[in-house]
Short mmCIF file of C-alpha atoms in Angstrom, two decimals:
data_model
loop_
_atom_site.label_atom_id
_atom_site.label_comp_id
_atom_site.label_asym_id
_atom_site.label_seq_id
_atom_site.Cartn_x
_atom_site.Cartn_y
_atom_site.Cartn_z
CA UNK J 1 11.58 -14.46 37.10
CA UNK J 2 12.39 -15.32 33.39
CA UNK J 3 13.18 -18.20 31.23
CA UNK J 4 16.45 -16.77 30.07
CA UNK J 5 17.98 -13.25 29.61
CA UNK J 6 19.58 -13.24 26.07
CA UNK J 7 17.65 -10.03 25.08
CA UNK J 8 18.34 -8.19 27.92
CA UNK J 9 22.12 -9.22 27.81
CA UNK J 10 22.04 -7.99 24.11
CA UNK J 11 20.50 -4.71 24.88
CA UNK J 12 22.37 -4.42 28.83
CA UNK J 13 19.40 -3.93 30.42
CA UNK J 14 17.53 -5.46 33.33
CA UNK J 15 15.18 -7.30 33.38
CA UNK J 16 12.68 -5.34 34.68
CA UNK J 17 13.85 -2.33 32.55
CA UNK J 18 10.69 0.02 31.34
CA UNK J 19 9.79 0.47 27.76
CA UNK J 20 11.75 3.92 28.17
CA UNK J 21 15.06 2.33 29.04
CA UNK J 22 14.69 -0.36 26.18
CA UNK J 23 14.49 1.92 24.05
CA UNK J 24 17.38 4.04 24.85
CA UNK J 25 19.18 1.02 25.25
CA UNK J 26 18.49 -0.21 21.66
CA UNK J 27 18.97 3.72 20.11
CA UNK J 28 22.09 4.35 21.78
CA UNK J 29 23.87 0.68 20.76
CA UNK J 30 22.07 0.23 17.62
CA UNK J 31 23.25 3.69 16.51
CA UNK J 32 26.88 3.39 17.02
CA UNK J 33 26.40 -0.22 14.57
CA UNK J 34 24.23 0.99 12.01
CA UNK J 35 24.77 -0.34 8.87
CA UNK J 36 25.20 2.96 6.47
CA UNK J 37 27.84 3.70 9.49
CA UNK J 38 29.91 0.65 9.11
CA UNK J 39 29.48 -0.44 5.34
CA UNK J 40 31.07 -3.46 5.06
CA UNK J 41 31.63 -4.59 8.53
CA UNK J 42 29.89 -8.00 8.94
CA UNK J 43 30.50 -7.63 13.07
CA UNK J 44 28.66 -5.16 13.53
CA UNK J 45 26.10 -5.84 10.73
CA UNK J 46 25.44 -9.31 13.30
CA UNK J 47 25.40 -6.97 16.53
CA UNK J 48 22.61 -4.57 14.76
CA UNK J 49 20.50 -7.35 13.90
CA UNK J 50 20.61 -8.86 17.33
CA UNK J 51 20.34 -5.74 19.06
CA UNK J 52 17.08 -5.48 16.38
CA UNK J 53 15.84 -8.44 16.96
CA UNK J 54 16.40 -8.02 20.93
CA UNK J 55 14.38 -4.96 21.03
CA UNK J 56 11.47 -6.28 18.58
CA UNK J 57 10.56 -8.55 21.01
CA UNK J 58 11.23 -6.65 24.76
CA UNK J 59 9.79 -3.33 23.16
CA UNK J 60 6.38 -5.41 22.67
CA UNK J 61 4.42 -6.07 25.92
CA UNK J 62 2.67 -9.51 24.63
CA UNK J 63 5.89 -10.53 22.75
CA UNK J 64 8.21 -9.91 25.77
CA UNK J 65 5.65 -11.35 28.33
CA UNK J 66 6.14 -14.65 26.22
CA UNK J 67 9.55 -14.44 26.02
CA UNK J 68 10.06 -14.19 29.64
CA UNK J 69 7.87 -17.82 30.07
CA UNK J 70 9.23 -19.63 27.18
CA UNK J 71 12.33 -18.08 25.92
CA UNK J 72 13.19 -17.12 22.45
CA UNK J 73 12.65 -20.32 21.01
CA UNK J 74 8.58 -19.49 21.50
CA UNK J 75 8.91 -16.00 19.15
CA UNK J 76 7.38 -17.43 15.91
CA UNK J 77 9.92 -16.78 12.65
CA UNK J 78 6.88 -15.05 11.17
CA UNK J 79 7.16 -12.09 13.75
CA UNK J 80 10.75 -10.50 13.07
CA UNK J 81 10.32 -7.15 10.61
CA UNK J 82 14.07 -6.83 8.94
CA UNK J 83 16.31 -4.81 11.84
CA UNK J 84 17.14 -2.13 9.12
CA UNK J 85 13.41 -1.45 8.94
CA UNK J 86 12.71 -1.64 12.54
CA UNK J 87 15.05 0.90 13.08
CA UNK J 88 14.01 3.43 10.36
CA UNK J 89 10.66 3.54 11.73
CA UNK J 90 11.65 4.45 14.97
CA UNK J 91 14.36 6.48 14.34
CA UNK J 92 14.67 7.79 11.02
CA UNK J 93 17.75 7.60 8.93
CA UNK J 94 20.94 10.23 9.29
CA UNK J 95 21.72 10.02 5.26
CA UNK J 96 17.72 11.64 5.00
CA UNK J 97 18.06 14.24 7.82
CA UNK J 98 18.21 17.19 5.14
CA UNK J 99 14.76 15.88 3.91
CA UNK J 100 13.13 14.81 7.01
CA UNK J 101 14.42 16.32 10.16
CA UNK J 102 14.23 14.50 13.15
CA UNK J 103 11.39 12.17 13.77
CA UNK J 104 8.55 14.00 16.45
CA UNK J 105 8.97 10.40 18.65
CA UNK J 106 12.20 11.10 19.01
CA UNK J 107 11.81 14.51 20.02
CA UNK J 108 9.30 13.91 22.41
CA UNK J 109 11.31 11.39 24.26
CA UNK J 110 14.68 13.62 24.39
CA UNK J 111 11.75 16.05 25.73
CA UNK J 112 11.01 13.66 28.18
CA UNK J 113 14.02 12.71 29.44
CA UNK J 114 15.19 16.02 30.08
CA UNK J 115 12.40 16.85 32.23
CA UNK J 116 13.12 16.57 35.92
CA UNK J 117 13.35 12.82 36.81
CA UNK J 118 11.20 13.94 40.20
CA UNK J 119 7.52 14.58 38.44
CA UNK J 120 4.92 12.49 37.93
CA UNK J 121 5.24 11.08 34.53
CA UNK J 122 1.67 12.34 33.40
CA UNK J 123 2.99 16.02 34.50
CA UNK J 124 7.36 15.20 32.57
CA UNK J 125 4.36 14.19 29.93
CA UNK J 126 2.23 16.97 29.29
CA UNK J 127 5.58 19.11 29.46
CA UNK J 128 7.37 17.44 26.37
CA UNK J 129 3.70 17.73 24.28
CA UNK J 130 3.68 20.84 24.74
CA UNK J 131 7.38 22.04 24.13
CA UNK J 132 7.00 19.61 20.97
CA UNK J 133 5.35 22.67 18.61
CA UNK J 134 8.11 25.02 19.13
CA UNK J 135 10.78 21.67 17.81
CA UNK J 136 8.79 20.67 14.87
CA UNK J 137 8.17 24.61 14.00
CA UNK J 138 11.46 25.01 13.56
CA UNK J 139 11.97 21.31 12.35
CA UNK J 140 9.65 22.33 9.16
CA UNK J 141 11.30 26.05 8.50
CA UNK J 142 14.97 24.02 8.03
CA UNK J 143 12.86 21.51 5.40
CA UNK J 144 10.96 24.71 3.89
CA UNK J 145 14.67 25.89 3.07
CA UNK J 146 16.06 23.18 2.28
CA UNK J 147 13.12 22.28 -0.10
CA UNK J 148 13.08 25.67 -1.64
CA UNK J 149 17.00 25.89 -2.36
CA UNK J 150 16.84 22.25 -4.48
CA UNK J 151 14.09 23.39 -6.37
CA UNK J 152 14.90 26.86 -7.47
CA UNK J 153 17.52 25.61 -10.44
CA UNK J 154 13.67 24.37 -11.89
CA UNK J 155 11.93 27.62 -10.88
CA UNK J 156 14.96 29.35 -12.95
CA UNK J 157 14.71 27.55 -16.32
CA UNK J 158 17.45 25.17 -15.46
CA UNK J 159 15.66 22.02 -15.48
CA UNK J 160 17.23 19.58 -16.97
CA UNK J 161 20.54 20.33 -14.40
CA UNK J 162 17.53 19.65 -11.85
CA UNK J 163 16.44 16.28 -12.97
CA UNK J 164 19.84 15.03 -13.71
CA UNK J 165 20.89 16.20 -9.77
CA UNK J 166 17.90 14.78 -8.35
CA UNK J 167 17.88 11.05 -10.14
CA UNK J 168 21.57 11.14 -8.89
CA UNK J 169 20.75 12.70 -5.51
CA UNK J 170 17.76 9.46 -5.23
CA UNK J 171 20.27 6.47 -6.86
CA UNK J 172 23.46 7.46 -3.95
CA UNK J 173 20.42 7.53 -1.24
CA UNK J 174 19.19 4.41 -2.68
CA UNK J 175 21.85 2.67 -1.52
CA UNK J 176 21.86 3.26 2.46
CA UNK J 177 19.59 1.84 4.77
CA UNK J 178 15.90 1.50 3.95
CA UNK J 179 16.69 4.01 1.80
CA UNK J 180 14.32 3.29 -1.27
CA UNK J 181 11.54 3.07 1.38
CA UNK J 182 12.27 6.34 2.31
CA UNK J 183 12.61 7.83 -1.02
CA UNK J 184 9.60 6.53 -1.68
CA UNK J 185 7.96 7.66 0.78
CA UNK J 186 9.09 11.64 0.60
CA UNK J 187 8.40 11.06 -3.02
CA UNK J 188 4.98 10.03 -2.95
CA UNK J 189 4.26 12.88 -0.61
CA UNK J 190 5.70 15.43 -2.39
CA UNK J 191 4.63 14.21 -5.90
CA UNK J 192 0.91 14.05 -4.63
CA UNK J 193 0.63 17.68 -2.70
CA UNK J 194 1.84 19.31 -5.91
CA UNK J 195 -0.63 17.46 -8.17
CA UNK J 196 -3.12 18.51 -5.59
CA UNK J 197 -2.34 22.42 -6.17
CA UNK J 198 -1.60 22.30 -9.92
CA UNK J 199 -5.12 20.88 -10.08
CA UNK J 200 -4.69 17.38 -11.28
CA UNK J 201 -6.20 14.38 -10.82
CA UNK J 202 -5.83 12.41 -7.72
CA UNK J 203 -4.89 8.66 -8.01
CA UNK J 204 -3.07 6.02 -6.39
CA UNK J 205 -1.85 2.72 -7.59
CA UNK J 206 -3.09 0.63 -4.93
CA UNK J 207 -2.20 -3.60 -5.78
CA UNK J 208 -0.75 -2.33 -8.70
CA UNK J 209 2.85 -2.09 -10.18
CA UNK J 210 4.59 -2.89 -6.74
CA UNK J 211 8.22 -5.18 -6.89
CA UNK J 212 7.02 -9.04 -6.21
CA UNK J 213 8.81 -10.35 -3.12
CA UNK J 214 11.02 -12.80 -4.81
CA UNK J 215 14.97 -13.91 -4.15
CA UNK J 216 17.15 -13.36 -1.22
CA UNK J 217 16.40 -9.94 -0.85
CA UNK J 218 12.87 -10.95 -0.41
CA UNK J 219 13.07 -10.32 3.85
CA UNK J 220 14.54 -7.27 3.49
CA UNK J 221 12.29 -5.23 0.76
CA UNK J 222 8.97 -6.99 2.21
CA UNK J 223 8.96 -4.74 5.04
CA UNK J 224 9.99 -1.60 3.38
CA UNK J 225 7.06 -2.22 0.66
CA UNK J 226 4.76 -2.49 3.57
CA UNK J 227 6.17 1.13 5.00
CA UNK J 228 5.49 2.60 1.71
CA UNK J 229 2.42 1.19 0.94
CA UNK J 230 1.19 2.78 4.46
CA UNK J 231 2.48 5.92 3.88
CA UNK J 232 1.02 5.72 0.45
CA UNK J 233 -2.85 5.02 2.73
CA UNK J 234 -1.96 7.49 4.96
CA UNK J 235 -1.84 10.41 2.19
CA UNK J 236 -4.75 9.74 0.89
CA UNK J 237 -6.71 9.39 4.71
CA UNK J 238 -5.10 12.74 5.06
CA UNK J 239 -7.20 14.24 2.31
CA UNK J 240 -10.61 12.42 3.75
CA UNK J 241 -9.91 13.53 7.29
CA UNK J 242 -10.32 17.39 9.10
CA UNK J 243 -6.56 18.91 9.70
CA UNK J 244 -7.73 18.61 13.61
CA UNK J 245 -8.67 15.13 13.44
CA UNK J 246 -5.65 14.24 11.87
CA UNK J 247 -3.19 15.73 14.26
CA UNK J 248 -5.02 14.20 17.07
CA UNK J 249 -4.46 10.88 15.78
CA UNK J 250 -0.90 12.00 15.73
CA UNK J 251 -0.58 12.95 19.23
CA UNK J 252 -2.28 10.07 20.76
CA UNK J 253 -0.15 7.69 19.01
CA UNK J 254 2.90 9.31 20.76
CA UNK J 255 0.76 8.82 23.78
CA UNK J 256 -0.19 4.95 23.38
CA UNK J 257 3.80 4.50 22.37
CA UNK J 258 4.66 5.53 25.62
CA UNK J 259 2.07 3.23 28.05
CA UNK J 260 0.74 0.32 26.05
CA UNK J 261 3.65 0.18 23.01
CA UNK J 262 3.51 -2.27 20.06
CA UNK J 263 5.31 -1.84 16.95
CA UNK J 264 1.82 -1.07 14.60
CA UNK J 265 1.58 2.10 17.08
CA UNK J 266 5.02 2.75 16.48
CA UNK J 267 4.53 2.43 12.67
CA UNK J 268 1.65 4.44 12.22
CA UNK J 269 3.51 7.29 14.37
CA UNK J 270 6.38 7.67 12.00
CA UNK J 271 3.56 7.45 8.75
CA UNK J 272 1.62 10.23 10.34
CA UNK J 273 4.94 12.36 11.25
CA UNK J 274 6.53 12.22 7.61
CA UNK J 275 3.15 12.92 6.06
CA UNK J 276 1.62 15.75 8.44
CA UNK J 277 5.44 17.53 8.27
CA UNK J 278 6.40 16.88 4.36
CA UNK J 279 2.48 18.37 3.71
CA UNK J 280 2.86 21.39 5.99
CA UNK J 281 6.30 22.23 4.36
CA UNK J 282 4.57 21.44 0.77
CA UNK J 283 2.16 23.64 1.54
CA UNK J 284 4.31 26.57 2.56
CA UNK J 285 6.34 26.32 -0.24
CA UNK J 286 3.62 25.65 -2.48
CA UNK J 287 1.60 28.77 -0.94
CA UNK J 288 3.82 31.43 0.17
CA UNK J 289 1.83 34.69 0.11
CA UNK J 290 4.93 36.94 -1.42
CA UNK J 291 5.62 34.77 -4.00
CA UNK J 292 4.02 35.33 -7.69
CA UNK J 293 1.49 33.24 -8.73
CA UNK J 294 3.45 31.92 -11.55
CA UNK J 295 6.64 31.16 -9.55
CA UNK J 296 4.75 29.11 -7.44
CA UNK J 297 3.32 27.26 -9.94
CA UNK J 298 6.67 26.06 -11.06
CA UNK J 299 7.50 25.51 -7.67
CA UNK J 300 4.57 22.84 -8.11
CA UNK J 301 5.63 21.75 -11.10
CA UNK J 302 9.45 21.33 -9.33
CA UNK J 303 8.17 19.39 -6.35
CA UNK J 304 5.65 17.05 -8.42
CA UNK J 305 9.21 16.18 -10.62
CA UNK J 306 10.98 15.95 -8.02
CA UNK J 307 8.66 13.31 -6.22
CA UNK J 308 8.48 11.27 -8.71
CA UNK J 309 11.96 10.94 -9.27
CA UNK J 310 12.39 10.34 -5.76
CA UNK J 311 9.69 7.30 -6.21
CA UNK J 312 11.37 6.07 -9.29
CA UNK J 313 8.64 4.20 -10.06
CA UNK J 314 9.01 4.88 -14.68
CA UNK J 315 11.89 5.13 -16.71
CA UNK J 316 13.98 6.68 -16.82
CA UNK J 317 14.45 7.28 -13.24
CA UNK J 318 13.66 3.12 -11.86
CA UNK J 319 16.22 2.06 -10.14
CA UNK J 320 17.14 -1.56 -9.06
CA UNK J 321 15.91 -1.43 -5.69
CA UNK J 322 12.98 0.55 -6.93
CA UNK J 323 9.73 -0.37 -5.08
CA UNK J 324 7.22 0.14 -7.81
CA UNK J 325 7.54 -0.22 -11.72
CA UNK J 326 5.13 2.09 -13.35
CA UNK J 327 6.47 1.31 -17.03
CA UNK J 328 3.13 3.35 -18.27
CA UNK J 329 3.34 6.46 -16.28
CA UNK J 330 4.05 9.68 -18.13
CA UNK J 331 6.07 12.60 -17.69
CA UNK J 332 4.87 15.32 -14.80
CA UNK J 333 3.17 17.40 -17.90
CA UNK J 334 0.68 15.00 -18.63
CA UNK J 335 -2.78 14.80 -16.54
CA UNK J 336 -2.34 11.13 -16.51
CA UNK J 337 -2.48 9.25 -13.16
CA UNK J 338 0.46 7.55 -12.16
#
């Protein structure tokens, strides 16, 4: 028995509904009201923030257990993470597909769901895992394209045409959904592999030159600050950490998501994913056997631009939603640290 049902209502789901079914639920509705979807549209701007909201607290074992007792009026205002956010995280964004692919979660529950209803879960489990590698192989050659064909006006000489594309490319995606933590995010990634192979120094700006979490826009960038700020941590444990180790981590988040979820597993799943794939398909690009060794270096030099345009953390490429303001940074062909 339960308190009340709003957030099953809002999601159309029973009340004993598994985690699984939530979250299909939440995907499927959510999806069809997604902001960058329905610009403008306050209706369904109000539906996605229930059905957010709704699925922030049932997707959460502790969370959901309370709400059951109490009803919503016992979920602290502290708890909710913006609904734009919330969804990101789990599911990506569409408007980013070109530079992320499809989220591994996601995968691996599609994976799931299409294996046969009759098996034991462990067994539909241990299926999906391992049909995941041949997805995310082909996941990363579509990014290693992709990735190659936006850089090559730089490889070619034409580099101003590149940096005046890709500051315009990063201020129209700036503008959708979570979008400058997601810029932000592919940016830092990007900008710090190439560093790594053209030999430069390694730093990050920890407390330092992140947006203060003032006005009414304050609910909505704290989370995605937080997002890049992780994936920001997450780069750099990459470096301290054995590939192995790493992808481990990986897979056993994916595991814990599925029988004891919360939304820091969740979280840390989709920082993992972005990192581990954007650094495999740096590294191919940045080490591709046929290439010569001077292409490739521009190829560095390309992707290091091109991530920190993406950040837009230094004039002339901040942007108003930027999340960092790195007024002292120089230009990619300094050795400074940015």
């Amino acid at each position: 028995m339960v308190r009340e049902t709003g957030y099953y209502d809002t999601l159309g789901v029973n009340v004993d509904a598994t985690y699984f079914e939530i979250r299909k639920a939440y995907y499927l509705k959510a999806t069809q009201v997604h902001p960058d979807k329905n610009p403008g549209d306050p209706k369904a701007a109000k539906e996605f923030r229930a059905l957010g909201e709704a699925f922030q607290v049932l997707s959460d074992p502790t969370t959901r257990a309370r709400f059951g007792k109490h009803g919503k009026l016992c979920i602290s205002q502290d708890y909710w993470i913006h609904t734009d956010t919330t969804y990101c995280i789990m599911f990506g964004s569409e408007p980013f597909e070109d530079y992320i692919g499809q989220f591994a979660m996601n995968t691996f529950y599609s994976l799931l769901e299409m294996e046969e209803e009759t098996l034991d879960l462990e067994v539909r489990k241990e299926k999906a895992i391992e049909k995941m590698g041949a997805f995310r192989k082909e996941r990363e050659e579509k990014l290693i394209k992709f990735m190659k064909d936006r850089i090559q006006p730089f490889v070619d000489g034409r580099k101003d045409e590149f940096v005046k594309w890709v500051d315009s490319e990063a201020r129209t995606l700036s503008t959708v959904a979570c979008g400058e933590y997601m810029l932000h995010s592919i940016g830092h990634v990007y900008w710090a592999k190439a560093r790594q192979e053209l030999g430069k120094k390694r730093a990050f700006g920890g407390l330092d030159g992140w947006v203060e979490n003032k006005g009414p826009r304050a609910y909505e960038m704290r989370p995605q600050i937080g997002s890049a700020k992780e994936a920001e941590r997450v780069v750099l444990q990459q470096d301290m950490m054995e590939p192995e180790d790493f992808e481990d981590r990986f897979r056993t988040r994916i595991i814990q998501d599925l029988e004891a979820p919360t939304f820091g597993i969740r979280w840390d799943a989709a920082m993992l994913d972005l990192v581990i794939t954007l650094s495999n398909v740096s590294h191919a690009i940045l080490n591709e056997p046929t290439v010569p060794e001077d292409v490739l270096k521009l190829r560095a030099e390309a992707l290091e631009m091109f991530g920190m345009i993406f950040q837009g953390a230094t004039a002339p490429f901040l942007r108003e939603g930027s999340l960092r303001n790195e007024d002292e940074v120089e230009y990619p062909d300094s050795d400074m640290d940015i």
